[in-house]
Coordinates of C-alpha atoms in Angstrom, one line a residue:
M268 CA -81.4 29.9 43.6
S269 CA -78.1 27.7 43.1
W270 CA -74.6 29.6 42.2
L271 CA -74.6 27.5 38.8
D272 CA -77.8 29.6 38.3
E273 CA -76.4 32.6 37.7
I274 CA -73.6 31.7 34.7
K275 CA -74.9 32.3 31.1
F276 CA -74.7 29.1 29.4
D277 CA -74.7 29.0 25.5
D278 CA -77.4 27.5 23.5
A279 CA -75.0 24.3 23.6
G280 CA -74.8 24.3 27.3
L281 CA -71.4 25.5 27.6
V282 CA -69.8 28.6 29.2
P283 CA -66.5 29.4 28.2
V284 CA -63.4 28.9 30.8
I285 CA -59.8 30.4 30.8
A286 CA -57.3 28.5 32.6
Q287 CA -55.1 31.1 34.2
D288 CA -52.0 30.1 36.3
E289 CA -51.8 31.7 40.0
H290 CA -48.5 33.3 40.5
T291 CA -47.6 33.9 36.7
G292 CA -51.1 35.3 35.2
R293 CA -50.3 33.7 32.4
V294 CA -53.2 32.1 30.5
L295 CA -52.5 28.6 29.9
M296 CA -55.2 27.5 28.0
F297 CA -59.2 27.9 27.2
A298 CA -62.0 25.4 26.8
F299 CA -65.5 24.6 27.4
A300 CA -67.1 24.1 30.4
N301 CA -71.1 22.5 30.7
R302 CA -73.0 23.2 34.0
D303 CA -71.5 19.2 35.6
A304 CA -68.0 20.0 34.4
V305 CA -68.1 23.6 36.8
A306 CA -70.4 21.8 39.1
L307 CA -67.5 19.0 39.3
A308 CA -64.6 21.4 39.1
A309 CA -65.9 23.5 42.6
E310 CA -66.9 20.0 44.2
K311 CA -63.2 18.4 43.5
G312 CA -61.3 21.3 43.4
T313 CA -59.8 20.2 40.2
A314 CA -60.3 21.6 36.3
H315 CA -63.1 20.0 34.6
Y316 CA -64.2 20.5 30.9
W317 CA -66.5 19.6 28.5
T318 CA -64.6 18.3 25.3
R319 CA -66.4 19.6 22.2
S320 CA -64.6 16.8 19.8
R321 CA -65.0 14.1 21.9
Q322 CA -68.4 15.7 23.5
K323 CA -67.7 14.2 27.2
L324 CA -66.6 15.4 30.5
W325 CA -62.8 15.7 30.9
H326 CA -61.0 15.6 34.0
K327 CA -57.9 17.8 32.9
G328 CA -55.0 15.6 33.8
E329 CA -56.8 12.3 33.6
E330 CA -54.2 11.1 30.3
S331 CA -51.4 13.0 31.2
G332 CA -51.0 13.3 34.7
N333 CA -51.1 17.4 35.0
F334 CA -54.2 18.2 37.0
Q335 CA -55.2 21.9 37.6
H336 CA -55.8 22.7 41.1
I337 CA -57.8 25.6 41.2
K338 CA -57.4 28.3 43.4
E339 CA -60.1 30.1 42.8
I340 CA -63.5 30.2 40.1
R341 CA -63.9 33.8 38.6
L342 CA -67.1 34.7 36.9
D343 CA -66.8 38.0 34.9
C344 CA -69.2 40.8 35.0
D345 CA -71.7 39.7 31.9
G346 CA -72.1 35.8 33.8
D347 CA -70.8 34.4 30.2
V348 CA -67.2 33.6 31.2
L349 CA -65.3 31.6 33.6
I350 CA -61.4 31.7 34.6
Y351 CA -60.5 29.1 36.5
I352 CA -57.2 30.2 38.7
I353 CA -55.0 27.2 38.7
Q354 CA -51.5 25.7 40.1
Q355 CA -50.6 23.8 37.2
D356 CA -48.9 20.0 37.9
G357 CA -45.8 19.6 35.7
G358 CA -46.1 23.1 34.7
I359 CA -47.7 22.0 31.7
A360 CA -51.1 22.9 30.3
C361 CA -51.0 22.1 26.5
H362 CA -50.7 18.5 24.7
T363 CA -48.5 19.5 22.7
G364 CA -45.8 19.6 26.0
R365 CA -45.9 23.4 26.8
E366 CA -46.7 25.2 29.7
S367 CA -49.1 27.2 27.3
C368 CA -51.9 26.3 24.8
F369 CA -50.7 29.9 23.8
F370 CA -47.4 29.1 22.4
R371 CA -47.7 31.0 18.8
K372 CA -46.9 34.8 18.3
L373 CA -47.9 37.2 15.5
V374 CA -44.7 38.2 13.7
G375 CA -45.2 40.3 10.8
A376 CA -48.1 37.7 8.7
E377 CA -46.5 34.7 9.9
W378 CA -47.2 32.9 12.9
E379 CA -43.5 32.1 15.2
V380 CA -43.4 29.6 18.0
V381 CA -42.7 30.9 20.9
D382 CA -42.5 28.5 23.4
A383 CA -40.2 25.3 24.0
V384 CA -41.6 22.4 24.5
L385 CA -41.1 20.9 27.7
K386 CA -41.7 17.4 27.8
D387 CA -42.3 14.9 24.5
P388 CA -46.1 14.7 24.0
A389 CA -45.5 11.1 23.3
S390 CA -44.0 10.6 27.0
I391 CA -47.3 12.3 27.9
Y392 CA -49.9 10.2 26.0
G393 CA -47.9 7.3 24.7
K394 CA -47.9 7.3 20.9
H395 CA -51.1 9.3 20.1
S396 CA -50.7 12.9 21.2
H397 CA -54.4 13.9 20.2

């Protein structure tokens, strides 16, 4: 039995993955991975995911240069969620140019942006910002 067989992928063949900064513990992003993405992440040592919008394997950083170097891969108690503990190249995980994808905080009844853009997405991705 492979270690991959211990992961409970959903009906679509995906497992949720949380990317967490190895030093600060901050959650930088959330994505899904299929079996191939998890296997590649473990083999290559950099984060790989499955993009549902584009329906393809996604090597995080392939366009932006902001690769995620995996220090640990952890599986939760139910076997259905992974955490990639990572070192984030460029300090930017979000396609908006911010450190984390979780840059909005609920204040009263409105979402408040609480993290600054560290780099203009146009300079990361060219003319489009996904």
